[in-house]
Amino acid sequence: MEPPLYSVLIYLAEFTSRPDIVLHVFHICAVLIAGLILAKVFYKITKSRIAWSAGWLFTLVPANVVYTSNIMSEVFTLPFVSFYIYCLYKIFVEKKDSFYIYLLPVSALGLLMRYNLLGFWGIFLLFFLFKKKKKAREIVAAGMSVLIIISWIFINHQLNGSWGLSNGQGKSLFNRVIYQDRLYPDETNKDFIELKNRLGKKVYFYNEPWWVIEPNVMSESFGETETNNLLQKIAIA
């Protein structure tokens, strides 16, 4: 499952007769929530009703329209980041330290929706560590965020035998090193040879992105994790 929370949404949507429409509704709600949160922040800063219009106009940005029309988890970055902005405004501008308890648990959940939100959790953890007077509930919230992440790492290992947040790190590295930078390993590299052998007649796919390679390499005995590990070995060779 990559990423896990989006997979949960897909799982729930499949209980309906039109899962595609349900997912698009989720996407639209995510963008609307982001627009509402940003509008609220703009209003607090400007004290102008125009701020509400600016927030809603944000929902009509072409990129957001494209995201809502595709089955992809990127759209859920918007409400999470918007919420972080709201919390940071409350903490640093309005001096309401009580919002510290929300940052770490919510950013841990955001991480499980989009792995590239890991940086936010790391930054908020530093905020917490350097905070001089820590309240008990803030310590509990920080512990919860760590527990959420560690729990998923163990669940991920149980599901596919890969330690970490995902079993797709190697595929992403392959795209960067091989597909984008064209930094191929030596022709005698055993992993590179294995990839070409597994591709068979479609050997020319070896210089394509991982999502082209993966379905042509996987088999009943060679699953997603094994494919990821092979591509990772080739990328770091």
Short mmCIF file of N, CA, C and O in Angstrom, two decimals, residues 128-229:
data_model
loop_
_atom_site.label_atom_id
_atom_site.label_comp_id
_atom_site.label_asym_id
_atom_site.label_seq_id
_atom_site.Cartn_x
_atom_site.Cartn_y
_atom_site.Cartn_z
N PHE A 128 9.30 21.20 18.69
CA PHE A 128 8.95 20.62 19.99
C PHE A 128 10.18 20.42 20.87
O PHE A 128 10.17 20.76 22.05
N LEU A 129 11.26 19.89 20.29
CA LEU A 129 12.46 19.60 21.07
C LEU A 129 13.10 20.87 21.63
O LEU A 129 13.65 20.87 22.73
N PHE A 130 13.03 21.97 20.85
CA PHE A 130 13.64 23.22 21.29
C PHE A 130 12.69 24.09 22.12
O PHE A 130 13.09 25.15 22.59
N LYS A 131 11.47 23.63 22.29
CA LYS A 131 10.51 24.36 23.13
C LYS A 131 10.93 24.22 24.60
O LYS A 131 11.12 23.11 25.09
N LYS A 132 11.09 25.31 25.28
CA LYS A 132 11.63 25.28 26.64
C LYS A 132 10.67 24.65 27.65
O LYS A 132 11.04 23.77 28.41
N LYS A 133 9.44 25.12 27.66
CA LYS A 133 8.48 24.61 28.64
C LYS A 133 7.48 23.69 27.93
O LYS A 133 6.57 24.14 27.27
N LYS A 134 7.70 22.39 28.10
CA LYS A 134 6.84 21.41 27.45
C LYS A 134 5.75 20.96 28.41
O LYS A 134 6.03 20.56 29.54
N LYS A 135 4.53 21.00 27.94
CA LYS A 135 3.40 20.53 28.74
C LYS A 135 3.24 19.03 28.56
O LYS A 135 3.65 18.45 27.55
N ALA A 136 2.59 18.39 29.53
CA ALA A 136 2.43 16.94 29.50
C ALA A 136 1.68 16.49 28.25
O ALA A 136 2.05 15.51 27.60
N ARG A 137 0.62 17.23 27.87
CA ARG A 137 -0.16 16.82 26.71
C ARG A 137 0.64 16.98 25.41
O ARG A 137 0.41 16.27 24.44
N GLU A 138 1.59 17.93 25.39
CA GLU A 138 2.45 18.08 24.22
C GLU A 138 3.41 16.90 24.10
O GLU A 138 3.69 16.43 22.99
N ILE A 139 3.90 16.44 25.23
CA ILE A 139 4.78 15.27 25.23
C ILE A 139 4.01 14.04 24.76
O ILE A 139 4.53 13.22 23.98
N VAL A 140 2.76 13.91 25.23
CA VAL A 140 1.92 12.79 24.80
C VAL A 140 1.67 12.86 23.30
O VAL A 140 1.74 11.84 22.59
N ALA A 141 1.38 14.06 22.79
CA ALA A 141 1.13 14.24 21.35
C ALA A 141 2.36 13.88 20.53
O ALA A 141 2.25 13.23 19.48
N ALA A 142 3.54 14.28 21.01
CA ALA A 142 4.78 13.94 20.31
C ALA A 142 4.99 12.43 20.30
O ALA A 142 5.38 11.84 19.28
N GLY A 143 4.72 11.80 21.45
CA GLY A 143 4.85 10.34 21.54
C GLY A 143 3.88 9.63 20.59
O GLY A 143 4.24 8.63 19.97
N MET A 144 2.67 10.18 20.48
CA MET A 144 1.68 9.59 19.58
C MET A 144 2.15 9.64 18.13
O MET A 144 1.99 8.68 17.37
N SER A 145 2.77 10.77 17.76
CA SER A 145 3.23 10.90 16.37
C SER A 145 4.33 9.89 16.06
O SER A 145 4.35 9.29 14.98
N VAL A 146 5.23 9.70 17.02
CA VAL A 146 6.31 8.71 16.82
C VAL A 146 5.72 7.31 16.74
O VAL A 146 6.12 6.49 15.91
N LEU A 147 4.73 7.04 17.61
CA LEU A 147 4.08 5.72 17.61
C LEU A 147 3.38 5.44 16.30
O LEU A 147 3.44 4.33 15.77
N ILE A 148 2.72 6.45 15.73
CA ILE A 148 2.02 6.30 14.45
C ILE A 148 3.00 5.88 13.36
O ILE A 148 2.76 4.95 12.59
N ILE A 149 4.14 6.57 13.31
CA ILE A 149 5.12 6.29 12.26
C ILE A 149 5.78 4.93 12.45
O ILE A 149 5.91 4.14 11.50
N ILE A 150 6.20 4.64 13.68
CA ILE A 150 6.84 3.34 13.95
C ILE A 150 5.87 2.19 13.69
O ILE A 150 6.26 1.15 13.14
N SER A 151 4.61 2.38 14.08
CA SER A 151 3.61 1.32 13.86
C SER A 151 3.47 1.01 12.38
O SER A 151 3.42 -0.15 11.98
N TRP A 152 3.45 2.08 11.53
CA TRP A 152 3.32 1.83 10.10
C TRP A 152 4.56 1.14 9.55
O TRP A 152 4.46 0.28 8.67
N ILE A 153 5.74 1.48 10.05
CA ILE A 153 6.96 0.83 9.57
C ILE A 153 6.89 -0.67 9.82
O ILE A 153 7.23 -1.49 8.95
N PHE A 154 6.40 -1.07 11.01
CA PHE A 154 6.29 -2.50 11.33
C PHE A 154 5.17 -3.16 10.51
O PHE A 154 5.33 -4.30 10.05
N ILE A 155 4.06 -2.44 10.32
CA ILE A 155 2.97 -2.99 9.50
C ILE A 155 3.45 -3.18 8.07
O ILE A 155 3.17 -4.20 7.43
N ASN A 156 4.19 -2.20 7.56
CA ASN A 156 4.73 -2.28 6.20
C ASN A 156 5.65 -3.49 6.06
O ASN A 156 5.62 -4.20 5.05
N HIS A 157 6.45 -3.74 7.08
CA HIS A 157 7.34 -4.90 7.04
C HIS A 157 6.55 -6.20 7.07
O HIS A 157 6.89 -7.16 6.36
N GLN A 158 5.48 -6.24 7.86
CA GLN A 158 4.65 -7.44 7.92
C GLN A 158 3.97 -7.71 6.59
O GLN A 158 3.80 -8.86 6.18
N LEU A 159 3.58 -6.64 5.90
CA LEU A 159 2.85 -6.79 4.64
C LEU A 159 3.74 -7.21 3.48
O LEU A 159 3.34 -8.04 2.66
N ASN A 160 4.94 -6.62 3.40
CA ASN A 160 5.75 -6.89 2.21
C ASN A 160 7.23 -7.15 2.49
O ASN A 160 8.02 -7.23 1.56
N GLY A 161 7.60 -7.25 3.78
CA GLY A 161 8.98 -7.59 4.10
C GLY A 161 9.98 -6.47 3.94
O GLY A 161 11.19 -6.69 3.97
N SER A 162 9.49 -5.24 3.75
CA SER A 162 10.38 -4.10 3.54
C SER A 162 10.34 -3.18 4.74
O SER A 162 9.27 -2.75 5.18
N TRP A 163 11.53 -2.87 5.29
CA TRP A 163 11.61 -1.92 6.40
C TRP A 163 11.56 -0.50 5.86
O TRP A 163 12.19 -0.19 4.87
N GLY A 164 10.82 0.33 6.53
CA GLY A 164 10.69 1.73 6.10
C GLY A 164 9.23 2.10 5.91
O GLY A 164 8.33 1.32 6.22
N LEU A 165 8.99 3.28 5.40
CA LEU A 165 7.63 3.74 5.20
C LEU A 165 6.99 3.10 3.98
O LEU A 165 5.77 3.00 3.88
N SER A 166 7.81 2.66 3.03
CA SER A 166 7.29 2.14 1.77
C SER A 166 8.20 1.04 1.27
O SER A 166 9.33 0.89 1.72
N ASN A 167 7.67 0.24 0.35
CA ASN A 167 8.53 -0.73 -0.33
C ASN A 167 8.85 -0.25 -1.74
O ASN A 167 9.15 -1.03 -2.63
N GLY A 168 8.79 1.09 -1.92
CA GLY A 168 9.05 1.65 -3.24
C GLY A 168 10.20 2.62 -3.30
O GLY A 168 10.36 3.33 -4.29
N GLN A 169 11.04 2.66 -2.24
CA GLN A 169 12.16 3.61 -2.25
C GLN A 169 13.11 3.34 -3.41
O GLN A 169 13.62 4.25 -4.05
N GLY A 170 13.37 2.06 -3.65
CA GLY A 170 14.31 1.69 -4.70
C GLY A 170 13.82 2.08 -6.08
O GLY A 170 14.60 2.48 -6.95
N LYS A 171 12.51 2.00 -6.28
CA LYS A 171 11.93 2.37 -7.59
C LYS A 171 12.12 3.86 -7.86
O LYS A 171 12.46 4.26 -8.97
N SER A 172 11.90 4.66 -6.83
CA SER A 172 12.09 6.11 -6.98
C SER A 172 13.54 6.45 -7.25
O SER A 172 13.85 7.32 -8.09
N LEU A 173 14.46 5.74 -6.58
CA LEU A 173 15.88 5.96 -6.79
C LEU A 173 16.28 5.55 -8.21
O LEU A 173 17.08 6.23 -8.87
N PHE A 174 15.71 4.45 -8.68
CA PHE A 174 15.97 3.99 -10.05
C PHE A 174 15.56 5.05 -11.07
O PHE A 174 16.28 5.33 -12.02
N ASN A 175 14.38 5.64 -10.87
CA ASN A 175 13.91 6.69 -11.78
C ASN A 175 14.88 7.85 -11.85
O ASN A 175 15.15 8.39 -12.92
N ARG A 176 15.39 8.23 -10.67
CA ARG A 176 16.29 9.38 -10.62
C ARG A 176 17.63 9.08 -11.29
O ARG A 176 18.12 9.86 -12.11
N VAL A 177 18.23 7.94 -10.94
CA VAL A 177 19.59 7.63 -11.39
C VAL A 177 19.61 7.09 -12.82
O VAL A 177 20.40 7.54 -13.65
N ILE A 178 18.75 6.14 -13.10
CA ILE A 178 18.79 5.46 -14.40
C ILE A 178 17.94 6.19 -15.44
O ILE A 178 18.43 6.55 -16.52
N TYR A 179 16.66 6.41 -15.12
CA TYR A 179 15.76 6.99 -16.12
C TYR A 179 16.06 8.47 -16.41
O TYR A 179 16.09 8.88 -17.57
N GLN A 180 16.27 9.25 -15.36
CA GLN A 180 16.47 10.69 -15.57
C GLN A 180 17.92 11.05 -15.89
O GLN A 180 18.19 11.77 -16.85
N ASP A 181 18.87 10.53 -15.10
CA ASP A 181 20.28 10.91 -15.27
C ASP A 181 21.03 9.99 -16.23
O ASP A 181 22.16 10.30 -16.62
N ARG A 182 20.42 8.85 -16.58
CA ARG A 182 21.04 7.89 -17.51
C ARG A 182 22.42 7.43 -17.02
O ARG A 182 23.36 7.30 -17.81
N LEU A 183 22.53 7.18 -15.73
CA LEU A 183 23.79 6.68 -15.15
C LEU A 183 23.68 5.17 -14.99
O LEU A 183 23.32 4.65 -13.94
N TYR A 184 23.99 4.45 -16.07
CA TYR A 184 23.82 3.00 -16.08
C TYR A 184 25.00 2.29 -15.40
O TYR A 184 26.14 2.76 -15.47
N PRO A 185 24.75 1.15 -14.76
CA PRO A 185 25.85 0.36 -14.20
C PRO A 185 26.61 -0.35 -15.32
O PRO A 185 26.19 -0.31 -16.48
N ASP A 186 27.68 -0.99 -14.94
CA ASP A 186 28.47 -1.75 -15.92
C ASP A 186 27.62 -2.87 -16.51
O ASP A 186 26.78 -3.46 -15.83
N GLU A 187 27.83 -3.17 -17.78
CA GLU A 187 27.04 -4.20 -18.47
C GLU A 187 27.19 -5.57 -17.83
O GLU A 187 26.33 -6.44 -18.00
N THR A 188 28.27 -5.75 -17.06
CA THR A 188 28.50 -7.06 -16.42
C THR A 188 27.87 -7.13 -15.04
O THR A 188 27.96 -8.17 -14.38
N ASN A 189 27.23 -6.07 -14.60
CA ASN A 189 26.58 -6.08 -13.28
C ASN A 189 25.48 -7.13 -13.25
O ASN A 189 24.59 -7.15 -14.10
N LYS A 190 25.55 -8.03 -12.26
CA LYS A 190 24.64 -9.19 -12.23
C LYS A 190 23.17 -8.77 -12.07
O LYS A 190 22.27 -9.40 -12.63
N ASP A 191 22.93 -7.68 -11.31
CA ASP A 191 21.55 -7.23 -11.13
C ASP A 191 21.01 -6.61 -12.41
O ASP A 191 19.83 -6.80 -12.75
N PHE A 192 21.87 -5.90 -13.13
CA PHE A 192 21.48 -5.30 -14.41
C PHE A 192 21.17 -6.40 -15.42
O PHE A 192 20.20 -6.31 -16.19
N ILE A 193 21.97 -7.45 -15.40
CA ILE A 193 21.76 -8.59 -16.29
C ILE A 193 20.44 -9.28 -15.95
O ILE A 193 19.67 -9.65 -16.84
N GLU A 194 20.18 -9.42 -14.63
CA GLU A 194 18.92 -10.06 -14.19
C GLU A 194 17.71 -9.27 -14.67
O GLU A 194 16.71 -9.84 -15.12
N LEU A 195 17.79 -7.94 -14.58
CA LEU A 195 16.68 -7.11 -15.02
C LEU A 195 16.41 -7.34 -16.51
O LEU A 195 15.26 -7.53 -16.93
N LYS A 196 17.46 -7.35 -17.30
CA LYS A 196 17.29 -7.53 -18.75
C LYS A 196 16.73 -8.92 -19.06
O LYS A 196 15.88 -9.07 -19.94
N ASN A 197 17.18 -9.93 -18.30
CA ASN A 197 16.67 -11.29 -18.51
C ASN A 197 15.19 -11.38 -18.18
O ASN A 197 14.41 -12.05 -18.87
N ARG A 198 14.79 -10.71 -17.10
CA ARG A 198 13.38 -10.73 -16.69
C ARG A 198 12.50 -9.97 -17.67
O ARG A 198 11.32 -10.29 -17.82
N LEU A 199 13.05 -8.95 -18.32
CA LEU A 199 12.29 -8.20 -19.30
C LEU A 199 12.10 -8.99 -20.59
O LEU A 199 11.15 -8.77 -21.34
N GLY A 200 13.02 -9.94 -20.86
CA GLY A 200 12.90 -10.80 -22.03
C GLY A 200 12.90 -10.02 -23.34
O GLY A 200 13.80 -9.23 -23.62
N LYS A 201 11.85 -10.23 -24.14
CA LYS A 201 11.76 -9.57 -25.44
C LYS A 201 11.61 -8.06 -25.31
O LYS A 201 11.84 -7.32 -26.27
N LYS A 202 11.19 -7.61 -24.13
CA LYS A 202 11.02 -6.16 -23.92
C LYS A 202 12.23 -5.58 -23.18
O LYS A 202 12.10 -4.68 -22.36
N VAL A 203 13.40 -6.10 -23.48
CA VAL A 203 14.63 -5.69 -22.81
C VAL A 203 14.87 -4.18 -22.95
O VAL A 203 15.50 -3.56 -22.08
N TYR A 204 14.37 -3.59 -24.03
CA TYR A 204 14.57 -2.16 -24.26
C TYR A 204 13.86 -1.30 -23.20
O TYR A 204 14.06 -0.09 -23.14
N PHE A 205 13.02 -1.93 -22.37
CA PHE A 205 12.31 -1.18 -21.32
C PHE A 205 13.23 -0.80 -20.15
O PHE A 205 12.82 -0.05 -19.28
N TYR A 206 14.47 -1.33 -20.15
CA TYR A 206 15.32 -1.11 -18.98
C TYR A 206 15.63 0.37 -18.75
O TYR A 206 16.01 0.77 -17.65
N ASN A 207 15.50 1.20 -19.78
CA ASN A 207 15.77 2.63 -19.62
C ASN A 207 14.49 3.45 -19.53
O ASN A 207 14.48 4.65 -19.75
N GLU A 208 13.38 2.77 -19.18
CA GLU A 208 12.09 3.44 -18.98
C GLU A 208 11.85 3.64 -17.48
O GLU A 208 12.56 3.07 -16.64
N PRO A 209 10.88 4.47 -17.08
CA PRO A 209 10.58 4.65 -15.66
C PRO A 209 10.08 3.35 -15.03
O PRO A 209 9.62 2.44 -15.74
N TRP A 210 10.14 3.28 -13.72
CA TRP A 210 9.83 2.02 -13.03
C TRP A 210 8.42 1.50 -13.30
O TRP A 210 8.19 0.29 -13.32
N TRP A 211 7.45 2.44 -13.49
CA TRP A 211 6.08 1.97 -13.67
C TRP A 211 5.88 1.28 -15.02
O TRP A 211 4.88 0.59 -15.22
N VAL A 212 6.82 1.47 -15.95
CA VAL A 212 6.79 0.71 -17.21
C VAL A 212 7.47 -0.64 -17.01
O VAL A 212 7.01 -1.66 -17.53
N ILE A 213 8.53 -0.64 -16.25
CA ILE A 213 9.31 -1.86 -16.02
C ILE A 213 8.57 -2.85 -15.12
O ILE A 213 8.52 -4.05 -15.42
N GLU A 214 8.01 -2.34 -14.03
CA GLU A 214 7.47 -3.22 -12.98
C GLU A 214 6.50 -4.29 -13.49
O GLU A 214 6.69 -5.49 -13.19
N PRO A 215 5.45 -3.94 -14.26
CA PRO A 215 4.51 -5.00 -14.68
C PRO A 215 5.13 -6.03 -15.62
O PRO A 215 4.60 -7.14 -15.76
N ASN A 216 6.25 -5.69 -16.24
CA ASN A 216 6.92 -6.63 -17.15
C ASN A 216 7.97 -7.48 -16.45
O ASN A 216 8.55 -8.38 -17.07
N VAL A 217 8.21 -7.19 -15.18
CA VAL A 217 9.21 -7.93 -14.40
C VAL A 217 8.56 -8.81 -13.35
O VAL A 217 9.02 -9.91 -13.07
N MET A 218 7.45 -8.33 -12.80
CA MET A 218 6.80 -9.06 -11.71
C MET A 218 6.20 -10.38 -12.18
O MET A 218 5.80 -10.53 -13.32
N SER A 219 6.20 -11.34 -11.26
CA SER A 219 5.60 -12.65 -11.51
C SER A 219 5.08 -13.18 -10.18
O SER A 219 5.18 -12.50 -9.15
N GLU A 220 4.54 -14.36 -10.16
CA GLU A 220 4.01 -14.93 -8.91
C GLU A 220 5.12 -15.11 -7.87
O GLU A 220 4.88 -14.99 -6.68
N SER A 221 6.32 -15.42 -8.34
CA SER A 221 7.43 -15.66 -7.41
C SER A 221 8.34 -14.44 -7.25
O SER A 221 9.30 -14.46 -6.48
N PHE A 222 8.04 -13.36 -7.98
CA PHE A 222 8.88 -12.17 -7.94
C PHE A 222 7.95 -10.96 -7.87
O PHE A 222 7.52 -10.43 -8.89
N GLY A 223 7.64 -10.56 -6.62
CA GLY A 223 6.63 -9.55 -6.40
C GLY A 223 7.14 -8.12 -6.41
O GLY A 223 8.26 -7.83 -6.86
N GLU A 224 6.32 -7.23 -5.86
CA GLU A 224 6.63 -5.80 -5.89
C GLU A 224 7.88 -5.47 -5.07
O GLU A 224 8.72 -4.68 -5.50
N THR A 225 7.99 -6.08 -3.88
CA THR A 225 9.16 -5.80 -3.04
C THR A 225 10.44 -6.28 -3.69
O THR A 225 11.46 -5.59 -3.67
N GLU A 226 10.40 -7.48 -4.29
CA GLU A 226 11.59 -8.01 -4.97
C GLU A 226 11.98 -7.12 -6.16
O GLU A 226 13.17 -6.87 -6.40
N THR A 227 10.98 -6.64 -6.89
CA THR A 227 11.25 -5.74 -8.01
C THR A 227 11.89 -4.45 -7.52
O THR A 227 12.86 -3.94 -8.10
N ASN A 228 11.34 -3.91 -6.43
CA ASN A 228 11.89 -2.68 -5.84
C ASN A 228 13.35 -2.88 -5.44
O ASN A 228 14.21 -2.04 -5.71
N ASN A 229 13.63 -4.01 -4.78
CA ASN A 229 14.99 -4.27 -4.31
C ASN A 229 15.97 -4.43 -5.48
O ASN A 229 17.12 -3.94 -5.41
#
